[in-house]
Coordinates of C-alpha atoms and ligand atoms in Angstrom, one line a residue:
M21 CA -30.7 -64.9 -56.8
R22 CA -31.1 -68.4 -55.6
T23 CA -32.1 -68.8 -52.0
Q24 CA -32.3 -71.6 -49.4
D25 CA -35.7 -73.3 -49.4
P26 CA -37.9 -71.5 -46.8
N27 CA -38.9 -74.8 -45.1
I28 CA -35.2 -75.6 -44.5
R29 CA -33.8 -72.1 -43.8
I30 CA -36.2 -71.5 -40.9
K31 CA -34.4 -74.2 -39.0
N32 CA -30.9 -72.8 -39.5
F33 CA -28.9 -69.5 -39.3
N34 CA -27.1 -70.1 -42.6
E35 CA -27.2 -67.4 -45.2
V36 CA -30.6 -67.2 -47.1
A37 CA -29.4 -65.7 -50.4
L38 CA -26.9 -68.0 -52.1
G39 CA -25.1 -65.6 -54.5
L40 CA -24.6 -65.8 -58.3
T41 CA -22.6 -68.4 -60.2
E42 CA -19.9 -67.1 -62.6
E43 CA -22.2 -67.8 -65.6
E44 CA -25.2 -66.0 -63.9
A45 CA -23.0 -63.0 -63.1
V46 CA -21.5 -62.7 -66.6
S47 CA -24.9 -63.0 -68.2
E48 CA -26.4 -60.3 -65.9
A49 CA -23.4 -58.0 -66.5
K50 CA -23.9 -58.3 -70.3
R51 CA -27.3 -56.7 -70.0
C52 CA -25.7 -53.4 -68.9
L53 CA -25.9 -50.7 -71.6
K54 CA -22.6 -49.1 -70.5
C55 CA -24.4 -45.7 -70.6
K56 CA -22.2 -42.7 -71.3
K57 CA -24.1 -40.7 -68.7
A58 CA -24.4 -43.5 -66.2
L59 CA -27.3 -42.5 -63.9
C60 CA -26.6 -45.5 -61.6
V61 CA -23.4 -43.8 -60.3
G62 CA -25.4 -40.8 -59.2
G63 CA -27.5 -43.1 -57.1
C64 CA -24.5 -44.5 -55.2
P65 CA -23.5 -42.4 -52.1
V66 CA -19.9 -43.7 -52.4
E67 CA -19.8 -43.1 -56.2
I68 CA -18.5 -46.5 -57.3
D69 CA -17.7 -46.6 -61.1
I70 CA -20.6 -49.0 -61.7
P71 CA -20.4 -49.4 -65.5
S72 CA -16.7 -50.1 -65.3
F73 CA -16.9 -52.8 -62.7
I74 CA -19.9 -54.4 -64.5
E75 CA -17.9 -54.3 -67.8
H76 CA -15.1 -56.2 -66.1
I77 CA -17.5 -58.9 -64.9
A78 CA -19.0 -59.1 -68.4
K79 CA -15.5 -59.9 -69.7
G80 CA -14.8 -62.4 -67.0
E81 CA -12.2 -60.1 -65.4
F82 CA -13.4 -60.6 -61.8
A83 CA -10.3 -59.4 -60.0
K84 CA -10.4 -56.2 -61.9
A85 CA -14.1 -55.8 -61.1
L86 CA -13.4 -56.1 -57.4
D87 CA -10.4 -53.6 -57.6
K88 CA -12.6 -51.1 -59.4
I89 CA -15.3 -51.4 -56.6
R90 CA -12.7 -51.2 -53.8
E91 CA -11.2 -47.9 -55.2
K92 CA -14.3 -46.3 -53.7
N93 CA -15.8 -48.9 -51.3
S94 CA -14.0 -50.7 -48.6
L95 CA -17.0 -52.9 -47.7
P96 CA -18.3 -54.5 -51.0
A97 CA -19.2 -57.9 -49.5
V98 CA -21.4 -56.1 -46.9
C99 CA -22.9 -53.6 -49.4
G100 CA -23.7 -56.3 -51.9
R101 CA -25.8 -58.0 -49.3
V102 CA -27.6 -55.3 -47.3
C103 CA -27.6 -52.0 -49.2
P104 CA -31.1 -50.9 -50.3
Q105 CA -30.0 -50.8 -54.0
E106 CA -33.7 -50.7 -55.0
D107 CA -33.8 -47.2 -53.6
Q108 CA -30.3 -46.2 -54.8
C109 CA -28.2 -47.3 -57.8
E110 CA -30.8 -49.7 -59.2
K111 CA -33.6 -47.2 -58.9
A112 CA -31.4 -44.7 -60.9
C113 CA -30.5 -47.4 -63.5
V114 CA -31.9 -46.4 -66.9
L115 CA -33.3 -49.9 -67.4
S116 CA -35.5 -49.6 -64.3
N117 CA -37.9 -47.5 -66.5
K118 CA -38.2 -50.1 -69.2
K119 CA -37.5 -53.5 -68.0
I120 CA -35.7 -54.8 -65.0
P121 CA -32.7 -52.7 -63.7
I122 CA -29.3 -54.3 -63.7
G123 CA -28.8 -56.4 -60.4
I124 CA -25.9 -54.1 -59.3
G125 CA -26.0 -55.2 -55.7
D126 CA -25.9 -58.9 -56.7
L127 CA -23.0 -58.2 -59.0
E128 CA -21.1 -56.3 -56.3
R129 CA -21.6 -59.2 -53.9
F130 CA -20.5 -61.6 -56.6
A131 CA -17.2 -59.7 -57.2
A132 CA -16.6 -59.4 -53.4
D133 CA -17.2 -63.1 -52.8
W134 CA -15.1 -64.1 -55.8
G135 CA -12.2 -62.2 -54.2
M136 CA -12.4 -64.2 -50.9
G137 CA -9.2 -66.0 -50.2
R138 CA -7.7 -64.6 -53.4
Q139 CA -4.8 -62.2 -53.6
T140 CA -6.1 -58.9 -55.1
R141 CA -4.5 -55.5 -55.6
D142 CA -2.8 -53.8 -52.6
H143 CA -4.8 -50.6 -52.0
R144 CA -2.4 -49.0 -49.5
P145 CA -1.0 -45.6 -50.7
K146 CA 2.2 -46.2 -52.7
T147 CA 3.4 -42.7 -52.2
V148 CA 2.0 -39.9 -50.0
D149 CA 2.3 -36.5 -51.5
R150 CA 3.8 -35.2 -48.3
K151 CA 4.7 -36.7 -45.0
I152 CA 1.4 -36.9 -43.2
N153 CA 1.9 -38.1 -39.7
E154 CA -1.1 -36.6 -38.0
K155 CA -3.0 -39.0 -35.8
V156 CA -6.8 -39.2 -36.3
A157 CA -9.2 -41.0 -34.0
V158 CA -12.3 -42.5 -35.4
I159 CA -14.9 -43.3 -32.7
G160 CA -17.1 -46.3 -33.6
S161 CA -16.4 -49.1 -36.1
G162 CA -19.7 -49.3 -38.0
P163 CA -19.9 -48.6 -41.7
A164 CA -19.4 -44.8 -41.2
G165 CA -16.3 -45.3 -39.0
L166 CA -14.7 -48.1 -41.2
T167 CA -15.2 -46.1 -44.4
C168 CA -13.8 -42.9 -42.9
A169 CA -10.8 -44.7 -41.4
G170 CA -10.1 -46.6 -44.6
D171 CA -10.2 -43.5 -46.8
L172 CA -7.9 -41.6 -44.4
A173 CA -5.5 -44.5 -44.3
R174 CA -5.4 -44.5 -48.2
K175 CA -4.4 -40.8 -47.9
G176 CA -1.6 -41.7 -45.6
Y177 CA -2.9 -40.7 -42.1
D178 CA -2.2 -42.6 -38.9
V179 CA -5.7 -43.7 -38.1
T180 CA -7.0 -45.6 -35.0
I181 CA -10.6 -46.7 -34.6
L182 CA -11.8 -46.8 -31.0
E183 CA -14.7 -49.2 -30.5
S184 CA -16.7 -49.9 -27.3
L185 CA -17.7 -53.5 -28.1
H186 CA -15.3 -56.4 -28.2
K187 CA -15.7 -56.9 -32.0
P188 CA -15.6 -54.2 -34.8
G189 CA -18.4 -53.7 -37.3
G190 CA -21.2 -51.8 -35.5
V191 CA -24.7 -52.9 -36.5
L192 CA -23.1 -55.2 -39.1
I193 CA -21.8 -57.4 -36.4
Y194 CA -24.2 -57.0 -33.5
G195 CA -27.5 -56.2 -35.2
I196 CA -28.0 -57.8 -38.7
P197 CA -28.4 -61.6 -38.3
E198 CA -26.0 -64.2 -39.6
F199 CA -28.6 -65.5 -42.1
R200 CA -28.6 -62.1 -43.9
L201 CA -25.0 -61.1 -43.3
P202 CA -22.6 -63.8 -42.2
K203 CA -20.1 -62.5 -39.6
N204 CA -17.1 -64.0 -41.5
I205 CA -18.1 -61.8 -44.4
V206 CA -18.0 -58.7 -42.2
G207 CA -14.6 -59.9 -40.9
I208 CA -13.2 -60.0 -44.5
D209 CA -14.2 -56.4 -45.1
V210 CA -12.9 -55.3 -41.7
D211 CA -9.6 -57.0 -42.5
F212 CA -9.4 -55.1 -45.8
V213 CA -9.7 -51.9 -43.8
K214 CA -7.0 -53.1 -41.3
N215 CA -4.7 -54.0 -44.2
L216 CA -5.0 -50.4 -45.4
G217 CA -3.1 -49.6 -42.2
V218 CA -6.0 -48.8 -39.8
K219 CA -5.5 -49.8 -36.1
I220 CA -8.6 -50.9 -34.2
E221 CA -8.8 -50.8 -30.4
T222 CA -11.9 -52.7 -29.1
N223 CA -13.4 -52.5 -25.6
Y224 CA -12.7 -48.8 -25.7
L225 CA -15.7 -46.7 -24.7
V226 CA -14.9 -43.1 -25.5
G227 CA -16.3 -40.9 -22.8
K228 CA -15.4 -43.4 -20.1
T229 CA -12.1 -45.1 -21.1
K230 CA -10.9 -41.7 -22.1
T231 CA -12.6 -38.5 -23.2
I232 CA -11.9 -36.6 -26.4
D233 CA -10.0 -34.0 -24.5
E234 CA -7.8 -36.7 -23.0
L235 CA -7.3 -38.2 -26.5
K236 CA -6.1 -34.7 -27.7
E237 CA -3.4 -34.9 -25.1
D238 CA -2.4 -38.3 -26.6
G239 CA -1.6 -36.4 -29.8
Y240 CA -4.8 -37.0 -31.9
K241 CA -5.3 -34.0 -34.2
A242 CA -8.8 -34.7 -35.5
F243 CA -11.8 -36.9 -34.6
F244 CA -14.7 -38.5 -36.4
I245 CA -17.6 -39.5 -34.1
A246 CA -19.5 -42.4 -35.7
I247 CA -21.2 -43.9 -32.7
G248 CA -24.5 -44.8 -34.4
A249 CA -28.0 -44.8 -33.0
G250 CA -27.9 -47.7 -30.6
L251 CA -30.4 -46.6 -27.9
P252 CA -33.7 -48.4 -28.2
Y253 CA -37.0 -46.6 -28.1
F254 CA -40.0 -48.1 -26.2
L255 CA -43.7 -47.7 -26.6
G256 CA -44.4 -46.2 -23.2
V257 CA -47.5 -48.3 -22.6
D258 CA -48.7 -50.2 -19.5
G259 CA -47.0 -53.5 -18.8
E260 CA -43.9 -52.8 -20.9
N261 CA -41.7 -53.8 -18.0
L262 CA -43.0 -57.4 -17.8
N263 CA -40.6 -60.3 -18.2
G264 CA -40.4 -61.6 -21.8
I265 CA -40.4 -58.2 -23.4
Y266 CA -37.2 -57.3 -25.2
S267 CA -35.8 -54.3 -27.1
A268 CA -34.8 -55.5 -30.5
N269 CA -31.4 -54.2 -29.7
E270 CA -31.0 -56.6 -26.8
F271 CA -32.6 -59.5 -28.6
L272 CA -30.4 -59.2 -31.7
T273 CA -27.2 -58.5 -29.8
R274 CA -27.7 -61.6 -27.7
T275 CA -28.5 -63.6 -30.8
N276 CA -25.8 -62.2 -33.2
L277 CA -22.9 -60.8 -31.2
M278 CA -23.2 -63.2 -28.3
K279 CA -24.3 -66.1 -30.5
S280 CA -27.1 -67.3 -28.3
Y281 CA -28.4 -69.4 -31.1
L282 CA -25.4 -71.7 -30.4
F283 CA -26.1 -71.9 -26.6
P284 CA -24.6 -73.7 -24.7
E285 CA -21.6 -73.8 -27.0
Y286 CA -21.6 -70.0 -26.5
D287 CA -22.6 -69.0 -23.0
T288 CA -25.3 -66.3 -23.6
P289 CA -28.8 -67.8 -23.3
I290 CA -32.0 -66.4 -24.9
R291 CA -35.6 -67.2 -24.0
V292 CA -38.1 -67.3 -26.9
G293 CA -41.6 -68.6 -26.4
E294 CA -44.1 -70.1 -28.8
R295 CA -46.1 -66.9 -29.8
V296 CA -44.0 -63.9 -30.5
A297 CA -45.1 -60.3 -31.2
V298 CA -42.6 -58.1 -32.9
I299 CA -43.7 -54.4 -32.8
G300 CA -42.6 -52.4 -35.9
A301 CA -42.0 -53.1 -39.6
G302 CA -38.5 -51.9 -40.5
N303 CA -35.4 -54.1 -41.2
V304 CA -34.8 -54.4 -37.4
A305 CA -38.3 -55.8 -37.0
M306 CA -38.0 -58.3 -39.9
D307 CA -34.6 -59.4 -38.5
S308 CA -36.1 -59.9 -35.0
A309 CA -39.1 -61.8 -36.3
R310 CA -37.0 -64.1 -38.6
S311 CA -34.5 -64.7 -35.8
A312 CA -37.3 -65.6 -33.3
L313 CA -38.6 -68.2 -35.8
R314 CA -35.2 -69.8 -36.1
L315 CA -34.9 -69.9 -32.3
G316 CA -38.0 -72.1 -32.2
A317 CA -41.1 -69.8 -32.0
K318 CA -44.2 -71.4 -33.6
D319 CA -46.2 -68.2 -34.4
V320 CA -44.5 -64.9 -35.1
Y321 CA -46.5 -61.7 -35.7
I322 CA -45.3 -58.4 -37.1
I323 CA -47.5 -55.8 -35.5
Y324 CA -47.5 -52.6 -37.5
R325 CA -49.7 -49.5 -37.2
R326 CA -49.8 -48.7 -40.9
T327 CA -50.1 -50.9 -44.1
E328 CA -47.6 -52.9 -46.1
E329 CA -47.1 -49.9 -48.4
E330 CA -45.6 -47.8 -45.6
M331 CA -43.4 -50.5 -44.2
P332 CA -39.8 -49.2 -44.0
A333 CA -38.1 -52.6 -44.4
R334 CA -36.5 -53.7 -47.6
I335 CA -39.0 -55.2 -50.0
D336 CA -36.8 -58.4 -50.4
E337 CA -36.8 -58.9 -46.6
I338 CA -40.6 -58.5 -46.3
R339 CA -41.0 -61.0 -49.1
R340 CA -38.6 -63.5 -47.4
A341 CA -40.3 -63.0 -44.0
K342 CA -43.6 -63.9 -45.6
E343 CA -42.1 -66.9 -47.4
E344 CA -40.9 -68.1 -44.0
G345 CA -44.4 -67.9 -42.5
I346 CA -44.2 -64.6 -40.5
R347 CA -47.7 -63.2 -40.0
F348 CA -48.6 -59.6 -40.4
E349 CA -51.1 -57.8 -38.2
L350 CA -51.4 -54.5 -40.0
L351 CA -53.1 -51.2 -39.1
T352 CA -52.8 -52.3 -35.5
N353 CA -51.1 -50.8 -32.4
P354 CA -50.4 -52.2 -29.0
T355 CA -52.0 -50.3 -26.1
K356 CA -51.0 -52.4 -23.2
F357 CA -49.3 -55.7 -22.2
L358 CA -50.8 -58.1 -19.6
G359 CA -48.9 -60.6 -17.5
N360 CA -49.3 -63.7 -15.3
A361 CA -48.9 -63.9 -11.6
D362 CA -45.1 -64.5 -12.0
G363 CA -44.7 -61.3 -13.9
W364 CA -44.3 -62.8 -17.4
V365 CA -46.1 -61.3 -20.4
N366 CA -49.0 -63.5 -21.7
E367 CA -51.3 -61.1 -23.6
V368 CA -51.2 -57.9 -25.6
E369 CA -54.1 -55.5 -26.1
L370 CA -54.2 -54.0 -29.6
L371 CA -56.2 -51.2 -31.2
K372 CA -57.1 -51.1 -34.9
N373 CA -56.2 -48.0 -37.0
K374 CA -57.2 -46.5 -40.3
L375 CA -55.0 -44.3 -42.5
G376 CA -55.4 -40.6 -42.3
E377 CA -53.5 -37.7 -43.9
P378 CA -49.7 -37.9 -44.6
D379 CA -47.5 -36.9 -41.6
S380 CA -44.0 -35.1 -41.7
S381 CA -42.4 -38.4 -43.0
G382 CA -44.8 -38.3 -46.0
R383 CA -46.5 -41.5 -45.0
R384 CA -50.2 -41.6 -44.1
R385 CA -50.8 -41.2 -40.4
P386 CA -52.4 -44.1 -38.5
V387 CA -55.6 -42.9 -36.9
P388 CA -57.0 -45.1 -34.0
I389 CA -60.5 -46.5 -34.4
K390 CA -62.4 -46.0 -31.2
G391 CA -63.7 -49.2 -29.5
S392 CA -61.7 -51.5 -31.8
E393 CA -59.6 -53.0 -29.0
F394 CA -58.9 -56.8 -29.1
R395 CA -56.4 -59.1 -27.3
M396 CA -53.9 -61.6 -28.5
K397 CA -52.2 -64.4 -26.5
I398 CA -48.5 -64.0 -26.8
D399 CA -45.5 -65.0 -24.6
T400 CA -42.7 -62.9 -26.0
V401 CA -42.5 -59.4 -27.3
I402 CA -39.7 -57.7 -29.3
C403 CA -40.0 -54.0 -29.5
A404 CA -38.5 -52.7 -32.8
I405 CA -39.9 -49.2 -33.1
G406 CA -36.6 -47.4 -33.7
Q407 CA -33.4 -46.3 -32.0
G408 CA -32.0 -43.0 -30.9
S409 CA -28.6 -41.6 -30.0
N410 CA -26.7 -42.7 -26.9
P411 CA -26.0 -39.6 -24.7
L412 CA -22.9 -41.0 -23.0
L413 CA -20.2 -39.5 -25.3
P414 CA -22.0 -36.2 -26.2
A415 CA -22.4 -35.5 -22.4
T416 CA -18.6 -35.3 -22.1
L417 CA -18.3 -32.5 -24.6
A418 CA -19.8 -29.3 -23.2
K419 CA -19.6 -27.4 -26.5
L420 CA -21.0 -30.1 -28.7
K421 CA -24.4 -29.0 -30.2
L422 CA -27.2 -31.5 -30.5
N423 CA -30.6 -31.3 -32.0
D424 CA -33.9 -32.0 -30.2
D425 CA -33.5 -35.8 -30.9
G426 CA -30.1 -35.8 -29.3
N427 CA -28.3 -36.2 -32.6
I428 CA -25.1 -34.4 -33.2
I429 CA -25.4 -31.3 -35.4
A430 CA -22.7 -31.2 -38.2
D431 CA -22.2 -28.7 -41.0
E432 CA -22.0 -29.5 -44.7
R433 CA -18.3 -30.7 -44.2
L434 CA -19.6 -32.8 -41.3
M435 CA -17.6 -30.6 -38.8
T436 CA -19.5 -30.3 -35.4
S437 CA -19.6 -27.2 -33.3
I438 CA -16.1 -28.1 -32.0
N439 CA -13.2 -27.4 -34.3
G440 CA -11.5 -30.6 -35.5
V441 CA -14.3 -32.8 -34.3
F442 CA -16.4 -34.3 -37.2
A443 CA -19.4 -36.6 -37.0
G444 CA -21.5 -38.7 -39.4
G445 CA -23.7 -41.7 -39.9
D446 CA -26.7 -42.5 -37.7
I447 CA -25.5 -40.3 -34.8
V448 CA -26.1 -37.3 -37.1
T449 CA -29.0 -38.4 -39.3
G450 CA -30.8 -40.7 -36.9
A451 CA -31.2 -44.4 -37.8
A452 CA -30.7 -44.6 -41.6
T453 CA -28.8 -47.1 -43.9
V454 CA -25.4 -48.7 -44.3
I455 CA -24.6 -46.9 -47.5
E456 CA -25.7 -43.5 -46.2
A457 CA -23.4 -44.0 -43.2
M458 CA -20.6 -45.0 -45.6
G459 CA -21.3 -41.9 -47.7
A460 CA -20.9 -39.8 -44.5
G461 CA -17.6 -41.6 -43.7
K462 CA -16.2 -40.8 -47.1
K463 CA -17.2 -37.2 -46.9
A464 CA -15.8 -36.8 -43.4
A465 CA -12.5 -38.3 -44.6
G466 CA -12.2 -35.6 -47.3
S467 CA -13.1 -32.8 -44.9
I468 CA -10.6 -34.1 -42.2
D469 CA -7.9 -34.2 -44.9
Q470 CA -8.6 -30.6 -45.9
Y471 CA -8.8 -29.5 -42.2
L472 CA -5.4 -31.1 -41.4
R473 CA -3.8 -29.6 -44.5
G474 CA -4.9 -26.2 -43.0
Ligands
LIG14 P1 -23.3 -48.2 -36.2 O1 -23.3 -49.3 -37.2 O2 -24.4 -48.2 -35.2 O3 -21.9 -48.3 -35.4 C1 -21.6 -47.5 -34.3 C2 -20.5 -48.1 -33.5 O4 -20.0 -47.2 -32.5 C3 -20.9 -49.4 -32.8 O5 -20.0 -50.4 -33.0 C4 -20.9 -49.0 -31.3 O6 -20.6 -50.0 -30.4 C5 -19.8 -47.9 -31.3 N1 -19.9 -46.9 -30.2 C6 -21.0 -46.3 -29.7 N2 -20.7 -45.5 -28.7 C7 -19.3 -45.5 -28.6 C8 -18.4 -44.9 -27.7 N3 -18.8 -44.0 -26.9 N4 -17.1 -45.2 -27.9 C9 -16.6 -46.1 -28.8 N5 -17.5 -46.8 -29.6 C10 -18.8 -46.5 -29.5 N6 -29.2 -50.6 -43.2 C11 -29.2 -51.0 -44.5 O7 -28.7 -50.3 -45.4 N7 -29.7 -52.3 -44.9 C12 -30.1 -53.2 -44.0 O8 -30.5 -54.2 -44.4 C13 -30.1 -52.8 -42.6 N8 -30.6 -53.6 -41.6 C14 -30.5 -53.3 -40.3 C15 -30.8 -54.2 -39.4 C16 -30.7 -53.9 -38.0 C17 -31.0 -55.0 -37.0 C18 -30.3 -52.6 -37.6 C19 -30.1 -52.2 -36.2 C20 -29.9 -51.7 -38.6 C21 -30.0 -52.0 -39.9 N9 -29.7 -51.1 -40.9 C22 -29.7 -51.5 -42.3 C23 -29.2 -49.7 -40.6 C24 -27.7 -49.7 -40.6 O9 -27.1 -50.8 -40.1 C25 -27.2 -48.4 -39.9 O10 -27.8 -47.3 -40.5 C26 -25.7 -48.3 -40.0 O11 -25.1 -49.4 -39.4 C27 -25.2 -47.0 -39.3 O12 -23.8 -47.0 -39.3 P2 -23.0 -46.1 -38.2 O13 -21.5 -46.4 -38.6 O14 -23.4 -44.7 -38.2 O15 -23.3 -46.8 -36.8
LIG15 FE1 -25.6 -50.1 -66.8 FE2 -28.0 -49.3 -65.7 FE3 -25.7 -48.0 -65.1 FE4 -26.7 -47.8 -67.6 S1 -27.6 -47.0 -65.7 S2 -24.5 -48.1 -67.0 S3 -27.6 -49.8 -67.8 S4 -26.2 -50.2 -64.6

């Protein structure tokens, strides 16, 4: 896929990847073998009929392609941009063994973008097999919540999403930057879900505005908790409270949700120095580093304790970060931060690692090399080492069982320890991916339907 030139794109927040033309999409779709036993479908957590939608594109039937995707997926414009297809459908594609797998994600994005501003099929249920008037509350409007709500609305339920922030979308709106996932694109997929009949109430913090027990009194018969993993982890080393050290969560929320890159047109400021250290190497770290660069930093370093092979970020995003001039300090771990007399960070002490035996994640464990400490001048730090679950809502449900990490325990139907209360997405699995959260939302919708039918 064509992209903006790296030298130009580091000076703007416009989307980096530019999408396929009609000719490119048709030609890519024609490579598909239309396999009878399509392995790609098994690699898709929401089970899109991939060969059928690709065949429609190959024939130039773009509206039909989009309708086919939307039968299973309410967020195709989002998925086509940020899903790790290389680990999902494209990895399973039969052509991945021989040549290059079909660019399923690129084709999904093409179909979704083609549909923008065009009238496509109405996906609301035409007839409901019985009068379903039960009210269902979905808590959280990230990919898990939106998918569950959309699927329940298609089945005819009266669904309301309750969202604590002022805009729906979860990480899609507050975390992933504009240059990777434009917010008007998220808005289009959210509008599709609303058009299925889903109501969305924002500025509604369940656990504070109302508890689940109070919502039961309002007539809600089932709940889906999809509140994500939005609580940032820190390193726990000396100097971490110095000024100039952000959690990636705060840094990205200020930048994306509050649009600090458009300050003073938008009134949230952000301070980024000249030499920025981003700790971690997942998607969150790449997004933070590339945002810092666009906000005016001169030298941006990814500091990671393992090697490139173990980096959790998407391969495409690592490649794009390199193209943009992000530097990588690998096999390196911060041990303390140092500051000036005014309390601002100005240096980081780092320790070199070597790789040892694999740990429980299957990745080789970083082993510190004694005496290898060195220091680097920096003036901003962004800590992107992972997120955990926010305890606010779980603390209001005495019978809700949590695991040692504070994640909600759910059974194979995604029912929690409380009857009628389901949970899925990052709040159950810990920080994962958009499509896994959507898969959980789909599964929960099926289980809630069965539960409400008795
Ligand atoms: P979330 O998206 O976190 O949504 C949860 C929602 O619940 C939020 O809107 C929150 O405000 C709301 N909420 C929380 N508590 C309450 C409450 N008490 N009451 C009401 N509402 C509440 N995955 C990919 O597949 N590809 C990527 O490229 C990618 N990049 C990422 C980049 C960043 C910066 C981050 C942070 C994550 C990224 N991920 C990526 C991971 C992916 O975004 C998450 O796995 C996914 O969003 C989880 O979905 P969710 O619906 O479970 O939760
Ligand atoms: Fe097409 Fe690959 Fe799916 Fe076969 S496995 S139908 S070639 S996308």
